[in-house]
mmCIF file of C-alpha atoms and ligand atoms in Angstrom:
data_model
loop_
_atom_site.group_PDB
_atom_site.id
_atom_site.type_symbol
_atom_site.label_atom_id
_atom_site.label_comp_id
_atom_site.label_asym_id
_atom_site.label_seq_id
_atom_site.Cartn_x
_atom_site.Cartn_y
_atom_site.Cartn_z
ATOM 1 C CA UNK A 184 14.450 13.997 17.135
ATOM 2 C CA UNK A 185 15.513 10.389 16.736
ATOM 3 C CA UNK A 186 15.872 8.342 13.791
ATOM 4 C CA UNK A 187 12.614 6.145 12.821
ATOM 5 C CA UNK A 188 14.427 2.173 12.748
ATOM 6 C CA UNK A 189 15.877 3.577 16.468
ATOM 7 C CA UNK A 190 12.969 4.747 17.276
ATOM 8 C CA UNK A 191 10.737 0.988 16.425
ATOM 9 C CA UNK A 192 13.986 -0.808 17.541
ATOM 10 C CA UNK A 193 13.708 0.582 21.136
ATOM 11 C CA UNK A 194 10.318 -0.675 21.711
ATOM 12 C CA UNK A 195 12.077 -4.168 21.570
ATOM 13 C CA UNK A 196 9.473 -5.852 19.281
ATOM 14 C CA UNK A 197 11.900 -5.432 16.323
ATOM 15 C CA UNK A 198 15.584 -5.729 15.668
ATOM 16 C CA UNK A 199 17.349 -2.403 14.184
ATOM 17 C CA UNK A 200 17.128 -5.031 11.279
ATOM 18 C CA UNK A 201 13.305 -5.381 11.268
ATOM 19 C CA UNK A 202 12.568 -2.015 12.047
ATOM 20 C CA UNK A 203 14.412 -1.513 8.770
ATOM 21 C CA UNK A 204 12.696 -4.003 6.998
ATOM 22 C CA UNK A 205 9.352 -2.617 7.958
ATOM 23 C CA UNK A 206 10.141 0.294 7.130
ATOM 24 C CA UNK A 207 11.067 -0.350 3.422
ATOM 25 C CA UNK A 208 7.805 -2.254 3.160
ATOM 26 C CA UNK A 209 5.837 0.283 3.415
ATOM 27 C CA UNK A 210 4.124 -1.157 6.220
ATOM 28 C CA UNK A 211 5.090 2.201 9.093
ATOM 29 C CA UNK A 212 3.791 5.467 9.275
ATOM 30 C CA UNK A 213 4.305 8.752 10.669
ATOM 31 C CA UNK A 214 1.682 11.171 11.431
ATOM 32 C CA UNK A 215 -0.441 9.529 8.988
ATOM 33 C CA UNK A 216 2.616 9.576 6.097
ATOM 34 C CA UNK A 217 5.148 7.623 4.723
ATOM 35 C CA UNK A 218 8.296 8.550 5.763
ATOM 36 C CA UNK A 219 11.017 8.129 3.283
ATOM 37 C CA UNK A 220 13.448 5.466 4.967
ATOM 38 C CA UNK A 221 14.636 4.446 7.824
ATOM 39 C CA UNK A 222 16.944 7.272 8.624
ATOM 40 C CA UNK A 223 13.982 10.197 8.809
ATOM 41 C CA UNK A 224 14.361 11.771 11.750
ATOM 42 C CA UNK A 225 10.977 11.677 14.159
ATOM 43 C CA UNK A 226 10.059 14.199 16.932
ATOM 44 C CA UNK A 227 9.167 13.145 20.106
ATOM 45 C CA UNK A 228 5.559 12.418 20.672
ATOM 46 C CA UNK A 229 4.865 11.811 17.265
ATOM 47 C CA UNK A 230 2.496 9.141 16.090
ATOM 48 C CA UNK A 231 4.236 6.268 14.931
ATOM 49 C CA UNK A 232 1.919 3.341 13.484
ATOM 50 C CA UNK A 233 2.715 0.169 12.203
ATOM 51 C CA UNK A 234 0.192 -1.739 9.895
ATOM 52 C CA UNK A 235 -2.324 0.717 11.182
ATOM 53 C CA UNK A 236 -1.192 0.133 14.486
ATOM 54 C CA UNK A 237 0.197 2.520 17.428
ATOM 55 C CA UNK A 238 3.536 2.208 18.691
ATOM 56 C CA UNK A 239 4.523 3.040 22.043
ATOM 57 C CA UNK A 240 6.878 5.149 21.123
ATOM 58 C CA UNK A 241 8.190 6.646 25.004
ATOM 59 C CA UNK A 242 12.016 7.025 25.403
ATOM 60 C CA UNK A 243 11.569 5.290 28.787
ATOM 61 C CA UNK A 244 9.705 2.184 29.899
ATOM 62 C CA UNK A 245 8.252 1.575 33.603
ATOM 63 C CA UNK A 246 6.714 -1.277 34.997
ATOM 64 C CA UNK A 247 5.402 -2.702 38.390
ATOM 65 C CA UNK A 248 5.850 -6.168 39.037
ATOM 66 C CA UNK A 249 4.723 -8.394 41.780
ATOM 67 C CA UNK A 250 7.404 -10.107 42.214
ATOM 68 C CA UNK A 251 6.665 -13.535 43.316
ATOM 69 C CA UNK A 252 9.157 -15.937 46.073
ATOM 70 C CA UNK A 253 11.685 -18.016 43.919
ATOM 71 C CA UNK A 254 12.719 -15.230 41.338
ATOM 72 C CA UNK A 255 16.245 -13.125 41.658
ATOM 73 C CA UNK A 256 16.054 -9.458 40.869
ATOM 74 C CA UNK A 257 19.131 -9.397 38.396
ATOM 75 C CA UNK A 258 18.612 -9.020 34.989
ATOM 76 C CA UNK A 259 20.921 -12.110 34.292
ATOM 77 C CA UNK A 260 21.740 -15.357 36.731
ATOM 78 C CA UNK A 261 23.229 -18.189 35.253
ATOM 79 C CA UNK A 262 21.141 -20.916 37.399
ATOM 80 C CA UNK A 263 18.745 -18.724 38.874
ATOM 81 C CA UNK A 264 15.318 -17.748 37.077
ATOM 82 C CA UNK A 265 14.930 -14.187 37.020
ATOM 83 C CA UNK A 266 12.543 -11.364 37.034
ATOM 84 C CA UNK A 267 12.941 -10.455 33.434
ATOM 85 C CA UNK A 268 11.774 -13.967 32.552
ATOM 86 C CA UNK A 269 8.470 -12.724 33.513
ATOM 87 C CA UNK A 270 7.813 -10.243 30.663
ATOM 88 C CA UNK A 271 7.652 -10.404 27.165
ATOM 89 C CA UNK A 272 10.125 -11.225 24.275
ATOM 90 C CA UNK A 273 10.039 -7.635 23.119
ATOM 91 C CA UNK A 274 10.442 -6.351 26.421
ATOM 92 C CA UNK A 275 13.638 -8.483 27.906
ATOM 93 C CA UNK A 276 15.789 -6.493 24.949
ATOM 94 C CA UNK A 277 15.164 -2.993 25.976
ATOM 95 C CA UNK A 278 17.043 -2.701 29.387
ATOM 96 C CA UNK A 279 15.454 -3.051 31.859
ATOM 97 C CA UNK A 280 16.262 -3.596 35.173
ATOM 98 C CA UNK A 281 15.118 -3.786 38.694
ATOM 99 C CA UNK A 282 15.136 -0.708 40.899
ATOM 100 C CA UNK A 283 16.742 -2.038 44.084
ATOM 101 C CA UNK A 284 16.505 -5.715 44.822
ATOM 102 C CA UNK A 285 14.653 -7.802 46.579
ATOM 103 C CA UNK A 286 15.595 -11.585 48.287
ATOM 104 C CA UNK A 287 14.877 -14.357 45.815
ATOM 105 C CA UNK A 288 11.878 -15.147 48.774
ATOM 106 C CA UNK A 289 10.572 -11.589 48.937
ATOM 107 C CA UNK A 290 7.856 -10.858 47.629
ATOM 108 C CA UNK A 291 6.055 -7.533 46.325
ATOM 109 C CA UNK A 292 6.345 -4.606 44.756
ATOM 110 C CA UNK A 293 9.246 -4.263 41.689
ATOM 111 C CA UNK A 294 9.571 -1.011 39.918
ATOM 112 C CA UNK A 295 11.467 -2.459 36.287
ATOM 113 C CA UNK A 296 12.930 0.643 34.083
ATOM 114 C CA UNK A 297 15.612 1.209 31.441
ATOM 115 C CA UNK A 298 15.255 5.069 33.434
ATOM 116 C CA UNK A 299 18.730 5.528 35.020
ATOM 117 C CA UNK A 300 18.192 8.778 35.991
ATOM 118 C CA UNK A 301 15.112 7.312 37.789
ATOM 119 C CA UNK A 302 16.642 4.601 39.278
ATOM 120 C CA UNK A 303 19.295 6.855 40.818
ATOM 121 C CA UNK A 304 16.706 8.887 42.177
ATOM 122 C CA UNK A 305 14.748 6.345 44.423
ATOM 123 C CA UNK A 306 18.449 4.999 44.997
ATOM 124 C CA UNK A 307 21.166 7.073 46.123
ATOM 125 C CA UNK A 308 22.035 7.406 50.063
ATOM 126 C CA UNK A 309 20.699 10.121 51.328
ATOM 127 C CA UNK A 310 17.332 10.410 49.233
ATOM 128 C CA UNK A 311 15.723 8.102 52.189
ATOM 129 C CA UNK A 312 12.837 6.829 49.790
ATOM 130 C CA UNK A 313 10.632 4.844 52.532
ATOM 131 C CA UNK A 314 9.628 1.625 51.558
ATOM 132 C CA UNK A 315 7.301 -0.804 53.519
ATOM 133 C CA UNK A 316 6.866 -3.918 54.123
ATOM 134 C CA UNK A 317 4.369 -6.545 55.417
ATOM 135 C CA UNK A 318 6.021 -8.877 57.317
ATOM 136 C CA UNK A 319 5.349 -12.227 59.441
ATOM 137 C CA UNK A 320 8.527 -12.970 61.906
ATOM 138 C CA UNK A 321 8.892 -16.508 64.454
ATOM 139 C CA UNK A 322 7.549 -15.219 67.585
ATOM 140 C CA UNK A 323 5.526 -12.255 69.147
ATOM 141 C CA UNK A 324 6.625 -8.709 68.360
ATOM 142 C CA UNK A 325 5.996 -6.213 70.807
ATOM 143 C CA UNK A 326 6.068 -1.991 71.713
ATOM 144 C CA UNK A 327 10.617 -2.740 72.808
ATOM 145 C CA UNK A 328 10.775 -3.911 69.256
ATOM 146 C CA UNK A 329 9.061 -0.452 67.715
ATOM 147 C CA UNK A 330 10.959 1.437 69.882
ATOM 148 C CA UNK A 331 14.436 -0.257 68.977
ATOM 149 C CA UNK A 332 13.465 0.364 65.196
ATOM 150 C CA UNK A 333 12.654 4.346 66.316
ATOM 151 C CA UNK A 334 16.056 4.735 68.038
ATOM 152 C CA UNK A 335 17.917 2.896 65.601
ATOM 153 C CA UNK A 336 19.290 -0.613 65.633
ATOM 154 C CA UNK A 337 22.577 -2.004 65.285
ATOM 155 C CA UNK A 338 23.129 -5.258 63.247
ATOM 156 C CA UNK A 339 24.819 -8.538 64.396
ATOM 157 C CA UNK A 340 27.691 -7.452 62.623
ATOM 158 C CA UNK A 341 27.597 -3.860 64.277
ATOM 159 C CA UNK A 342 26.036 -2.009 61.403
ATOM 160 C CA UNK A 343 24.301 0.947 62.628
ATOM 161 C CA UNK A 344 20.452 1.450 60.680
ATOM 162 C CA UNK A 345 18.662 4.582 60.679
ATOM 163 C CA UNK A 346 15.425 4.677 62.720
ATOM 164 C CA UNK A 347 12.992 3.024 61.679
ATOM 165 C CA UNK A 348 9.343 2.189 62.020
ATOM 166 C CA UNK A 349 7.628 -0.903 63.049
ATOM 167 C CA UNK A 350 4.126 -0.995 63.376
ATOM 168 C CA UNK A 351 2.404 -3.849 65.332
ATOM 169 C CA UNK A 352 -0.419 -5.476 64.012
ATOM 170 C CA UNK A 353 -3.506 -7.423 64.795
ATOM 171 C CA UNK A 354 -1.469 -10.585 64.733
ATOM 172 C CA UNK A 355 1.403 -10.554 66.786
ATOM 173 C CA UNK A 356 3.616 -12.144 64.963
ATOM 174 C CA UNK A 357 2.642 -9.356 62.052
ATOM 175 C CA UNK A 358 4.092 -6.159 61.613
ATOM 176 C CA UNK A 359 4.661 -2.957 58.985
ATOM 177 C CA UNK A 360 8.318 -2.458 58.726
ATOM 178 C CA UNK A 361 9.179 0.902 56.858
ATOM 179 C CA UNK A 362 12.661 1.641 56.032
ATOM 180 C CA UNK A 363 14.585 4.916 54.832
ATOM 181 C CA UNK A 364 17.589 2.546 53.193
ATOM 182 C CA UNK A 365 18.378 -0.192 51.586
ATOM 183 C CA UNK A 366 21.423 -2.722 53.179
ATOM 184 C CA UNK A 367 21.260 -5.946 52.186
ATOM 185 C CA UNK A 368 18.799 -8.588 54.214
ATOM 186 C CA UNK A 369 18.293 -5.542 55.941
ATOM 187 C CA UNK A 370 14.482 -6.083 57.481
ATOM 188 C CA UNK A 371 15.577 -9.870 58.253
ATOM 189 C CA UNK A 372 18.847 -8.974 59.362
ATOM 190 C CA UNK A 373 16.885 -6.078 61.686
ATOM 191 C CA UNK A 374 14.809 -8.271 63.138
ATOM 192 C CA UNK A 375 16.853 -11.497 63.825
ATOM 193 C CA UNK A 376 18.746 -8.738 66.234
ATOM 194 C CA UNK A 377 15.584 -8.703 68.228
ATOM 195 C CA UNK A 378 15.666 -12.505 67.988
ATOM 196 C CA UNK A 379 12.361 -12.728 65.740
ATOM 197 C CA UNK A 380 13.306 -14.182 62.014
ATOM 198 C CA UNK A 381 11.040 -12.820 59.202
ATOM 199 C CA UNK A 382 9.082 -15.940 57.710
ATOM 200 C CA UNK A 383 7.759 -13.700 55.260
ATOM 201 C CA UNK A 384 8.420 -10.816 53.865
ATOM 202 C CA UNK A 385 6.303 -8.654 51.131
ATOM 203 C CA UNK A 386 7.123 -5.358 50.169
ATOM 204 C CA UNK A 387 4.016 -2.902 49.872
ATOM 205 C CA UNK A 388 5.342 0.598 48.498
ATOM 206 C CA UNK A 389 8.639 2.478 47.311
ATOM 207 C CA UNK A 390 7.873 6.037 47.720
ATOM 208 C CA UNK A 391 4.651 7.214 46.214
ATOM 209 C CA UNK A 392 4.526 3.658 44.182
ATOM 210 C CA UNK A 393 2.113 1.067 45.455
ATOM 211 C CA UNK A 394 1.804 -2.142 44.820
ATOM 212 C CA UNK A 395 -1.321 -2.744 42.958
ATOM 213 C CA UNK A 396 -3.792 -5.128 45.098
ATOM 214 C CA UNK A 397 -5.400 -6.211 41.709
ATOM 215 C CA UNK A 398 -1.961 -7.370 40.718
ATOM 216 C CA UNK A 399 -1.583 -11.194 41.521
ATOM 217 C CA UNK A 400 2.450 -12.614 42.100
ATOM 218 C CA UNK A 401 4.050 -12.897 38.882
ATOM 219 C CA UNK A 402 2.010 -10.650 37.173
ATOM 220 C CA UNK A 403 3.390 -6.853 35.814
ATOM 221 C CA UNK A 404 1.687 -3.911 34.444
ATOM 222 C CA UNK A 405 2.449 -0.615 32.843
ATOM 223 C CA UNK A 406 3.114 2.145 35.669
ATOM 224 C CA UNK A 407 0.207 4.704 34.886
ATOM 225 C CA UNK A 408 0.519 8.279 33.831
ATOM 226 C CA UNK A 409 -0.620 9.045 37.473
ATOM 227 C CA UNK A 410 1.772 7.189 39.163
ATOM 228 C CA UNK A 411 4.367 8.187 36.755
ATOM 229 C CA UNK A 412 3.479 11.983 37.892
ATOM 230 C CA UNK A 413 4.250 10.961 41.416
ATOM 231 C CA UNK A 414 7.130 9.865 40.611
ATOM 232 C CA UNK A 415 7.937 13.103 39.742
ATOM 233 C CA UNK A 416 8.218 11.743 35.595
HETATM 234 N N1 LIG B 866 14.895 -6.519 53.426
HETATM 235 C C1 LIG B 866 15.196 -7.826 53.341
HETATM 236 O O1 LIG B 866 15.654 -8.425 54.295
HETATM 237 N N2 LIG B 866 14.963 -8.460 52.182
HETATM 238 C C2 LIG B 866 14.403 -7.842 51.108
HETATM 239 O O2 LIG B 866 14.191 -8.493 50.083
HETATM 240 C C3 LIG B 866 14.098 -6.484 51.212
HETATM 241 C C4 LIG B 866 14.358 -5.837 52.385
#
């Protein structure tokens, strides 16, 4: 149970203010009925209109983002556009933030929740969530680089990464990196040890999560109840 203003406030159309407001107009419903004020308590699930109007009314909010090259992955940069500057009004006030970063110049798949718990999940050492990535490098890869990403390599500055997998494509200068970790820069940083810097570098899928094909750079969606499932939510 949570309090009905709370409730409108967290979908980050309204302020606590407006949600108040709204309320005292007349103008929300619950289940079909008026609800006295602002302070009537609301069970989860319940459904919560406003001028005839469904509200969206989950504790949690999760979104996939393409992000496109020139964007940082904070929440806040003081010279910097960010991803948040991508979504709506209502929705840079709810807290949401990216779930692991990517380079300003990556592009690709970025999961956006106010879901800590979530976040942790895909996160924390040791739950070796693979995500892959498309990438084009300077120069020809070839089978001594996939086998240096299956033993393991070791970073300029002596950094040992888990194995790895890189999987050669048609183009030779075009692979499938998929990682277990997250260090910073690490697919450029892995393959400038082999002497082949990425050029680009797109990433495909975080765990079950795929980026959507239909989904152009710069564009976001709602995760679907599906993928949310997957998740595991
Ligand atoms: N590895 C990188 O080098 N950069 C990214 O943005 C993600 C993984």
């Amino acid at each position: 149970m949570e309090r009905l203003d709370k409730i409108l406030a967290a979908t980050g159309k309204w302020s606590r203010k407006e949600a108040k407001a709204l309320i005292k107009a007349g103008r929300v419903k619950v289940e079909g009925e008026t609800p006295k004020g602002p302070e009537d308590k609301v069970a989860e699930g319940a459904l919560v209109t406003v001028d005839g109007h469904p509200v969206n009314t989950d504790k949690f909010v999760y979104i996939m983002l393409h992000k496109p090259d020139g964007v940082v992955s904070s929440t806040e940069d003081p010279r910097e556009q960010t991803v948040l500057t991508l979504l709506p009004k209502e929705l840079r006030r709810i807290g949401l933030f990216p779930v692991g970063r990517l380079d300003k110049d990556t592009e690709g798949l970025l999961l956006l929740t106010n879901d800590g718990q979530l976040a942790h999940r895909l996160l924390a050492p040791g739950k070796h969530v693979d995500k892959v990535y498309y990438t084009e490098v300077e120069g020809a890869l070839d089978p001594s680089d996939c086998e240096a990403f299956e033993t393991g390599i070791t970073l300029a500055d002596g950094t040992e990464c888990l194995p790895a997998r890189l999987e050669l494509l048609e183009e030779a200068n075009q692979a499938l990196v998929t990682l277990r970790e997250g260090k910073y820069h690490q697919v450029k940083r892995m393959l400038a040890s082999r002497g082949k810097p990425v050029t680009y570098l797109k990433r495909l899928s975080m765990g079950s999560l795929k980026l959507d094909p239909m989904l152009p750079p710069g564009r976001w969606r709602y995760l679907t109840d599906e993928e949310k499932a997957d998740l595991g939510l």
